[in-house]
PDB file of C-alpha atoms in Angstrom:
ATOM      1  CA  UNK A 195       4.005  -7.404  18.626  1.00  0.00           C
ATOM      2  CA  UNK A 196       5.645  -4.522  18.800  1.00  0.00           C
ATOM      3  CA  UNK A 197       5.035  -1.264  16.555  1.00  0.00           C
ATOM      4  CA  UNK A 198       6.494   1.984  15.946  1.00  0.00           C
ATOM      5  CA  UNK A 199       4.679   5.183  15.391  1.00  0.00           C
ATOM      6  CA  UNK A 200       6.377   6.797  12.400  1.00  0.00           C
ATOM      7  CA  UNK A 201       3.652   8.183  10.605  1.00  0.00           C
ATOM      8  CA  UNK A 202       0.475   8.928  12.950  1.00  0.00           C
ATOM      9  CA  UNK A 203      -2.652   9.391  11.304  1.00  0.00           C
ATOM     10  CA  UNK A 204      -6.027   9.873  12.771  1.00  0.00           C
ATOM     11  CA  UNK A 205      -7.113   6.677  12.646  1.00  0.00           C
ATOM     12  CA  UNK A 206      -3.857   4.265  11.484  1.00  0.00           C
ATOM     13  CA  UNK A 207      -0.408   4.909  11.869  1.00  0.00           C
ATOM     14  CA  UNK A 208       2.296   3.705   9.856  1.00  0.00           C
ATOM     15  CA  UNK A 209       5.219   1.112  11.282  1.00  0.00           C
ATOM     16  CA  UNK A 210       8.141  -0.086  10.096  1.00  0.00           C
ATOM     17  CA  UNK A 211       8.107  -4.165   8.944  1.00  0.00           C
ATOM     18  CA  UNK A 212       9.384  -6.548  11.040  1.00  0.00           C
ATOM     19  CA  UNK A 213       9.460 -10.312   9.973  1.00  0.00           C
ATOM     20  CA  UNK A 214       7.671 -11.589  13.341  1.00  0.00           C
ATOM     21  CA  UNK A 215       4.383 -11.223  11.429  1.00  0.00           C
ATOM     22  CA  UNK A 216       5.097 -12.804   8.721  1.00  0.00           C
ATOM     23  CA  UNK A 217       2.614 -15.716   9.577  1.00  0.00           C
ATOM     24  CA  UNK A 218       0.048 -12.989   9.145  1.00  0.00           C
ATOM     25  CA  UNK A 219       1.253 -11.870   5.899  1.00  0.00           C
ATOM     26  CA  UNK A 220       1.168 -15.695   4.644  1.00  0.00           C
ATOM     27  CA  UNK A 221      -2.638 -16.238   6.109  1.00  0.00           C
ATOM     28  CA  UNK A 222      -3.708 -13.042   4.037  1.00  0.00           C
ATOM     29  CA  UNK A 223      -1.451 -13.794   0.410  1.00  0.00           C
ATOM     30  CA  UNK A 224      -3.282 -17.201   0.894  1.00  0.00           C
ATOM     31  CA  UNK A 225      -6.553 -15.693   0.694  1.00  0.00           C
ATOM     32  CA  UNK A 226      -8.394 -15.216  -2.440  1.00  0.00           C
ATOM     33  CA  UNK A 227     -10.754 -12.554  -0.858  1.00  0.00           C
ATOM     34  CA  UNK A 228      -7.068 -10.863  -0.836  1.00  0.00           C
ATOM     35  CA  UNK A 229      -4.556 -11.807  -3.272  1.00  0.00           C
ATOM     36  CA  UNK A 230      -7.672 -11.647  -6.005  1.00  0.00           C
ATOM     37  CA  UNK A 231      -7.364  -8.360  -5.624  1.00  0.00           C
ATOM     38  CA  UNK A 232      -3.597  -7.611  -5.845  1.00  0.00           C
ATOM     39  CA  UNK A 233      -3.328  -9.750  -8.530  1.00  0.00           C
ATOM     40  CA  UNK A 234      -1.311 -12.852  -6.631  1.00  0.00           C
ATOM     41  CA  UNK A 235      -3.592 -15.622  -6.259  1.00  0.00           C
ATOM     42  CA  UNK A 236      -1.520 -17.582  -8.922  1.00  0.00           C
ATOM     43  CA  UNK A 237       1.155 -17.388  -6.798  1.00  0.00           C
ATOM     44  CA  UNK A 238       1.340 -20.120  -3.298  1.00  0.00           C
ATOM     45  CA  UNK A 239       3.076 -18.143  -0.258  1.00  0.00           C
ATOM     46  CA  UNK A 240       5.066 -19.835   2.037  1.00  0.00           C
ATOM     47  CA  UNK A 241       5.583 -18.560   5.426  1.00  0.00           C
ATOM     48  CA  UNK A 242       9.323 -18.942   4.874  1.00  0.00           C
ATOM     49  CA  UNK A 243       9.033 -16.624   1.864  1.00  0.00           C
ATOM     50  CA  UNK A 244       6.910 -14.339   3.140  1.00  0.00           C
ATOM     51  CA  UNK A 245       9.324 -14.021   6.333  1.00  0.00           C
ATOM     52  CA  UNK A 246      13.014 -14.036   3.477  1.00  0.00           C
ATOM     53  CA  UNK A 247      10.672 -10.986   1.785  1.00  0.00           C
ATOM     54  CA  UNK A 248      10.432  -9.022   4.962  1.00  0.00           C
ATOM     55  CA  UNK A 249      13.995  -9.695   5.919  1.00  0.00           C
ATOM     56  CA  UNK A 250      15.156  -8.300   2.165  1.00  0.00           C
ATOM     57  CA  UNK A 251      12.633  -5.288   2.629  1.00  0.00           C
ATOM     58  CA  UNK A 252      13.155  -4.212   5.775  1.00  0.00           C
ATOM     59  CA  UNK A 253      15.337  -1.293   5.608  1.00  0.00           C
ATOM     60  CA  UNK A 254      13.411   0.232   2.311  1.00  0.00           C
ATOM     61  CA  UNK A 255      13.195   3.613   2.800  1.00  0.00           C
ATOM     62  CA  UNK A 256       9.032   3.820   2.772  1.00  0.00           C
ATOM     63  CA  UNK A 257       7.505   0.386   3.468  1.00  0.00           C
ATOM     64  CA  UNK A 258       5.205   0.007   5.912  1.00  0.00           C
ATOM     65  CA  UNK A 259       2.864  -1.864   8.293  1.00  0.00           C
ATOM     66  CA  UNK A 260      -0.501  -0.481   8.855  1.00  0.00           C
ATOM     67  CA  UNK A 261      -1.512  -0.344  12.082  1.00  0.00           C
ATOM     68  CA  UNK A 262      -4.689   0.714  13.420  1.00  0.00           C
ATOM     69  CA  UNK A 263      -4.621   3.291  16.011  1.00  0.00           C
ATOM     70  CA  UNK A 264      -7.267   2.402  18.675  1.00  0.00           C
ATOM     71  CA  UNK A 265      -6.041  -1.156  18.948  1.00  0.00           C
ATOM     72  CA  UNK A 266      -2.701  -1.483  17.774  1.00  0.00           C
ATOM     73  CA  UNK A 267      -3.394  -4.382  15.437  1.00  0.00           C
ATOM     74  CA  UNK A 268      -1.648  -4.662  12.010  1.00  0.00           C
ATOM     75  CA  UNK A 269      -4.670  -4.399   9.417  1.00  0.00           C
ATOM     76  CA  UNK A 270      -2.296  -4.401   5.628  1.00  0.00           C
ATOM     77  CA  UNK A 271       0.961  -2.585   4.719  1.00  0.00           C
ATOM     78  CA  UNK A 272       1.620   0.162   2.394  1.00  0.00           C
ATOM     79  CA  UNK A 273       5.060   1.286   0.092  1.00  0.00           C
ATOM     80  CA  UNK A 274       6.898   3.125  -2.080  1.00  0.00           C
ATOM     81  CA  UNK A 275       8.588   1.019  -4.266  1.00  0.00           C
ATOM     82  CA  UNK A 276      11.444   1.637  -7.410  1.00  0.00           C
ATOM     83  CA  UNK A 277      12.331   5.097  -5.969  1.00  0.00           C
ATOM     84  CA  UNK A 278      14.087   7.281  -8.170  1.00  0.00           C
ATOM     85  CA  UNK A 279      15.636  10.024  -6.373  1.00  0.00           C
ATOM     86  CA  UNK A 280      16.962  11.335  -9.737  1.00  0.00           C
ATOM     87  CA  UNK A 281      13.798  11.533 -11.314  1.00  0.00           C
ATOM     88  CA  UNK A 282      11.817  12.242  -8.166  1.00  0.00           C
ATOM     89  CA  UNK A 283       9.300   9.038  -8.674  1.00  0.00           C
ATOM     90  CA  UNK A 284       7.950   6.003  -6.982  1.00  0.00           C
ATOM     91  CA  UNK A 285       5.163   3.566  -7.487  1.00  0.00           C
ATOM     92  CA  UNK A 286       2.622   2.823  -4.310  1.00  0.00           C
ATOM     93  CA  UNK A 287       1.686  -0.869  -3.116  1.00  0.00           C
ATOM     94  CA  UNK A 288      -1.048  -1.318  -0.880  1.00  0.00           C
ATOM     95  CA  UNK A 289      -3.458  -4.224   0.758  1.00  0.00           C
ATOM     96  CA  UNK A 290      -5.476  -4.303   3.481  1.00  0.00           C
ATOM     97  CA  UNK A 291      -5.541  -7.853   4.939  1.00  0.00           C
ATOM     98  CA  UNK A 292      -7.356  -8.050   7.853  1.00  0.00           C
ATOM     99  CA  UNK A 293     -10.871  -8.574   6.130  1.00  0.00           C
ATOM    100  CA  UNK A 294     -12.865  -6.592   9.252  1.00  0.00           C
ATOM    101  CA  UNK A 295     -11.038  -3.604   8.478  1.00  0.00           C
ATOM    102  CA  UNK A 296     -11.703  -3.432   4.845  1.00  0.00           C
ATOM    103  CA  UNK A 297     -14.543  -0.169   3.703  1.00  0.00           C
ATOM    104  CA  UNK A 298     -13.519   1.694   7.029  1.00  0.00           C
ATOM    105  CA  UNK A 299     -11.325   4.619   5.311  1.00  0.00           C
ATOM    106  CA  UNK A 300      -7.772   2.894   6.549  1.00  0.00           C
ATOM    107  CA  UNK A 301      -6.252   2.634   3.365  1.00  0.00           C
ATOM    108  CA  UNK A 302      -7.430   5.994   2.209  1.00  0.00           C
ATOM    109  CA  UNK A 303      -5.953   7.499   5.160  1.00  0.00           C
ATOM    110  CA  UNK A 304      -2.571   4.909   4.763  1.00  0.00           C
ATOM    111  CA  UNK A 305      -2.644   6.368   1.381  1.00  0.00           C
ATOM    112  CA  UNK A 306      -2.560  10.137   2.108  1.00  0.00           C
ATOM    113  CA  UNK A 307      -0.223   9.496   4.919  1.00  0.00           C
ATOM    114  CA  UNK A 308       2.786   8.149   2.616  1.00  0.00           C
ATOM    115  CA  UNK A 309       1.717  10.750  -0.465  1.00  0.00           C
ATOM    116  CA  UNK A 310       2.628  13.047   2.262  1.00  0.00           C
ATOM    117  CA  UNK A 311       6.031  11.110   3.346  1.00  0.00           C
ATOM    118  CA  UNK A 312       6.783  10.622  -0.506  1.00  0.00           C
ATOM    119  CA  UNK A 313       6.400  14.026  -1.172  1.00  0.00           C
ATOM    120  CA  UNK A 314       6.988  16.494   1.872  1.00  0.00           C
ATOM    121  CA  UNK A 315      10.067  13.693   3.109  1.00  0.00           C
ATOM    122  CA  UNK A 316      11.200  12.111   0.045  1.00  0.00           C
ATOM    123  CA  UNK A 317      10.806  15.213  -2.398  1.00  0.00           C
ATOM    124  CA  UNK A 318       9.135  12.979  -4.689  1.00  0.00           C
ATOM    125  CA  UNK A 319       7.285  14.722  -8.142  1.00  0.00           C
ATOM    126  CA  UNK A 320       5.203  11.518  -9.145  1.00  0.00           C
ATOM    127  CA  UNK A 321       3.800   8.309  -7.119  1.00  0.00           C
ATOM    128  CA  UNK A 322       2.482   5.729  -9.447  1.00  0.00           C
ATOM    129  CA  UNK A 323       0.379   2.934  -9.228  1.00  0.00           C
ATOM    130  CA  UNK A 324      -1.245   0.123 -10.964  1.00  0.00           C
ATOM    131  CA  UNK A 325      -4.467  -1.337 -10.215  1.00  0.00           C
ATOM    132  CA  UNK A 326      -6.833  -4.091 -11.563  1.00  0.00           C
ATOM    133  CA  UNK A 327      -9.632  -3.141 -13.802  1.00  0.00           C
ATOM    134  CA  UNK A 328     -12.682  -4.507 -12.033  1.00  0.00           C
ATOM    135  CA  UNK A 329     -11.048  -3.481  -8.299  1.00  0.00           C
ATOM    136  CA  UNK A 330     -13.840  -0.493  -8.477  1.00  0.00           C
ATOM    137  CA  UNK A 331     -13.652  -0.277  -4.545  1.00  0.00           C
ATOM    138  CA  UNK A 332      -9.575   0.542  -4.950  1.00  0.00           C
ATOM    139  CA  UNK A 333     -10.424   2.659  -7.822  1.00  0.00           C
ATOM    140  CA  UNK A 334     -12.683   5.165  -6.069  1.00  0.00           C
ATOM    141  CA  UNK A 335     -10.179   4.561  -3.116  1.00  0.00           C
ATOM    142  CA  UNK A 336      -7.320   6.118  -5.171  1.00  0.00           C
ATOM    143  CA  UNK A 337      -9.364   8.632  -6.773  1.00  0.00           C
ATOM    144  CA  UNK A 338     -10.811  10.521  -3.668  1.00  0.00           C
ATOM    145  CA  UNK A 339      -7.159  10.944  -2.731  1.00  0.00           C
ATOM    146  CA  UNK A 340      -5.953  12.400  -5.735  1.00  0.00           C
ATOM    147  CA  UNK A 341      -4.709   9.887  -8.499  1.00  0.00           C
ATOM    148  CA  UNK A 342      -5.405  10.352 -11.822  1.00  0.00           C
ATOM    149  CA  UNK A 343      -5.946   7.474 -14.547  1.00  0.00           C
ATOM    150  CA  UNK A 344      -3.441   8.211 -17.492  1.00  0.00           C
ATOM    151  CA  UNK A 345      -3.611   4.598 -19.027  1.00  0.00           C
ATOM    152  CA  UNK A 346      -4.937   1.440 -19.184  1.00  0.00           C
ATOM    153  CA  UNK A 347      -3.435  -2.003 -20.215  1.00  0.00           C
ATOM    154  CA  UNK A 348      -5.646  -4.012 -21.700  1.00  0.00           C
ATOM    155  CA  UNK A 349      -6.598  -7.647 -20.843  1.00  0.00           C
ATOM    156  CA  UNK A 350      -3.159  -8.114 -19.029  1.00  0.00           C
ATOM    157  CA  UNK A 351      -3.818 -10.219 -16.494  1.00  0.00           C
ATOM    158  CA  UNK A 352      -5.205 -13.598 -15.782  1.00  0.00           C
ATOM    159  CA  UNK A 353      -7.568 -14.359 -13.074  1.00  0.00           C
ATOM    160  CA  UNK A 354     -10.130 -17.359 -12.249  1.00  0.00           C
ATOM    161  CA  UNK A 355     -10.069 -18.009 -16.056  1.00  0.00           C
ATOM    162  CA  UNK A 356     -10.361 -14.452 -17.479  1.00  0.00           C
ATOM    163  CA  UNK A 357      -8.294 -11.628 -18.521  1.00  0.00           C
ATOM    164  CA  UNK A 358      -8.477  -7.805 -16.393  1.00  0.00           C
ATOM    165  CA  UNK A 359      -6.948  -4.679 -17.349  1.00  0.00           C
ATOM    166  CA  UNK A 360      -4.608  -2.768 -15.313  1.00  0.00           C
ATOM    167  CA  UNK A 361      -5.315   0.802 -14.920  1.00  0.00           C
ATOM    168  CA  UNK A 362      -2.339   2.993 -14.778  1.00  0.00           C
ATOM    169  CA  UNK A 363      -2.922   6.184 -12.015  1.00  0.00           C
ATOM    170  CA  UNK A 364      -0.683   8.615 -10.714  1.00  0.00           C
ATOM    171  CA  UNK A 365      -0.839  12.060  -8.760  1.00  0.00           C
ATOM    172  CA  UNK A 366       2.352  14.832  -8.545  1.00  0.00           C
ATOM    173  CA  UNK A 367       3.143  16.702  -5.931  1.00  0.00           C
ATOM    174  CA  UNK A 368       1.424  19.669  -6.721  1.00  0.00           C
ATOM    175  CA  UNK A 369      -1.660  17.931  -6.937  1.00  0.00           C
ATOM    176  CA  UNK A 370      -1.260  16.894  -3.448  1.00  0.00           C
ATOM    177  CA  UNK A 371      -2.485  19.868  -1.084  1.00  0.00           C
ATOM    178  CA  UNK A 372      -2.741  18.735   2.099  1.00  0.00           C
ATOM    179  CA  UNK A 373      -0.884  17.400   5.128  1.00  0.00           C
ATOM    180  CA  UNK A 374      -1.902  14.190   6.938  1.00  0.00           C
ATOM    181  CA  UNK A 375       0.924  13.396   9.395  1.00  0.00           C
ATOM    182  CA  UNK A 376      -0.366  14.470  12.549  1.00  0.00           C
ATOM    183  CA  UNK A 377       2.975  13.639  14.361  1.00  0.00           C
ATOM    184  CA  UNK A 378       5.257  15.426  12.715  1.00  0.00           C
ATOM    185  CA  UNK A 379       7.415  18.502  14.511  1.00  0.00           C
ATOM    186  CA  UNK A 380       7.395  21.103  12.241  1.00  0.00           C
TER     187      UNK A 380
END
């Protein structure tokens, strides 16, 4: 497959979707060792729905494929969705699918790359996200680049036969100091 450096990191590098992985996509939102932790394992994922979701997504203005820089292989994908340009927000979706390069610092560094897109690009104020209560690995994730917890919903969603909270985190612009995009001109 073919990828596109947009957003260059040290180790990953950001690409825009295309729907010819879509058979990927379906392998990993088929996974519980995955969709567990997004909260989607309710949910059955068709290849043809995973490829009519890439089709309708394709031209958002921050969704991406992470791609690991060494080898070019697609390892998750990372967002900004429900952009408000008028009140400067967005909320972050992320997922690391390949299972091998989970606990390597990928997502962190996916993460910082499209805080700094969403904010130095986008002139974003405030990137949300939501996250499951007992995801402590995403948790510490998040933290160590900068979100803050400002809420939790309690017992909101069901999973193997319990209930998890969601825990509300955000970080603002001025929060965000530094610059990850290695590729960028000026």
């Amino acid at each position: 497959m073919k990828y596109f450096k947009k957003l260059v990191g040290e180790k990953v590098y950001l690409s825009p979707k295309n729907v010819e992985d879509s058979g990927i996509f379906t392998e990993w939102l088929n996974d519980f060792q995955t969709s567990d932790y997004i909260g989607r394992s309710s949910q059955i994922m068709t290849q043809e729905a995973e490829k009519e979701y890439l089709e309708k997504h394709l031209n958002d203005e921050a969704s991406f494929f992470i791609i690991e820089e060494k080898t070019n292989k697609l390892i998750g994908t990372v967002n900004l969705e429900h952009i408000s340009h008028v009140n400067r927000r967005a909320t972050l979706g992320i997922f690391i699918g390949d299972k091998e390069s989970r606990n390597k610092g990928y997502g962190a560094e996916a993460i910082n790359l499209i805080l700094d897109y969403g904010f130095n690009y986008l002139n974003l104020n405030n990137i949300k996200l939501d996250v499951l209560g007992f995801n402590e690995r995403a948790i510490a994730c998040y933290k160590k680049c900068g979100f803050k917890e400002y809420g939790r919903r309690r017992k909101c969603v069901f999973l193997n036969g319990k209930h998890y909270d969601i825990v509300e985190m955000d970080i603002l612009a001025e929060e965000f100091k530094c610059e990850y995009i290695k590729n960028k001109n000026i």
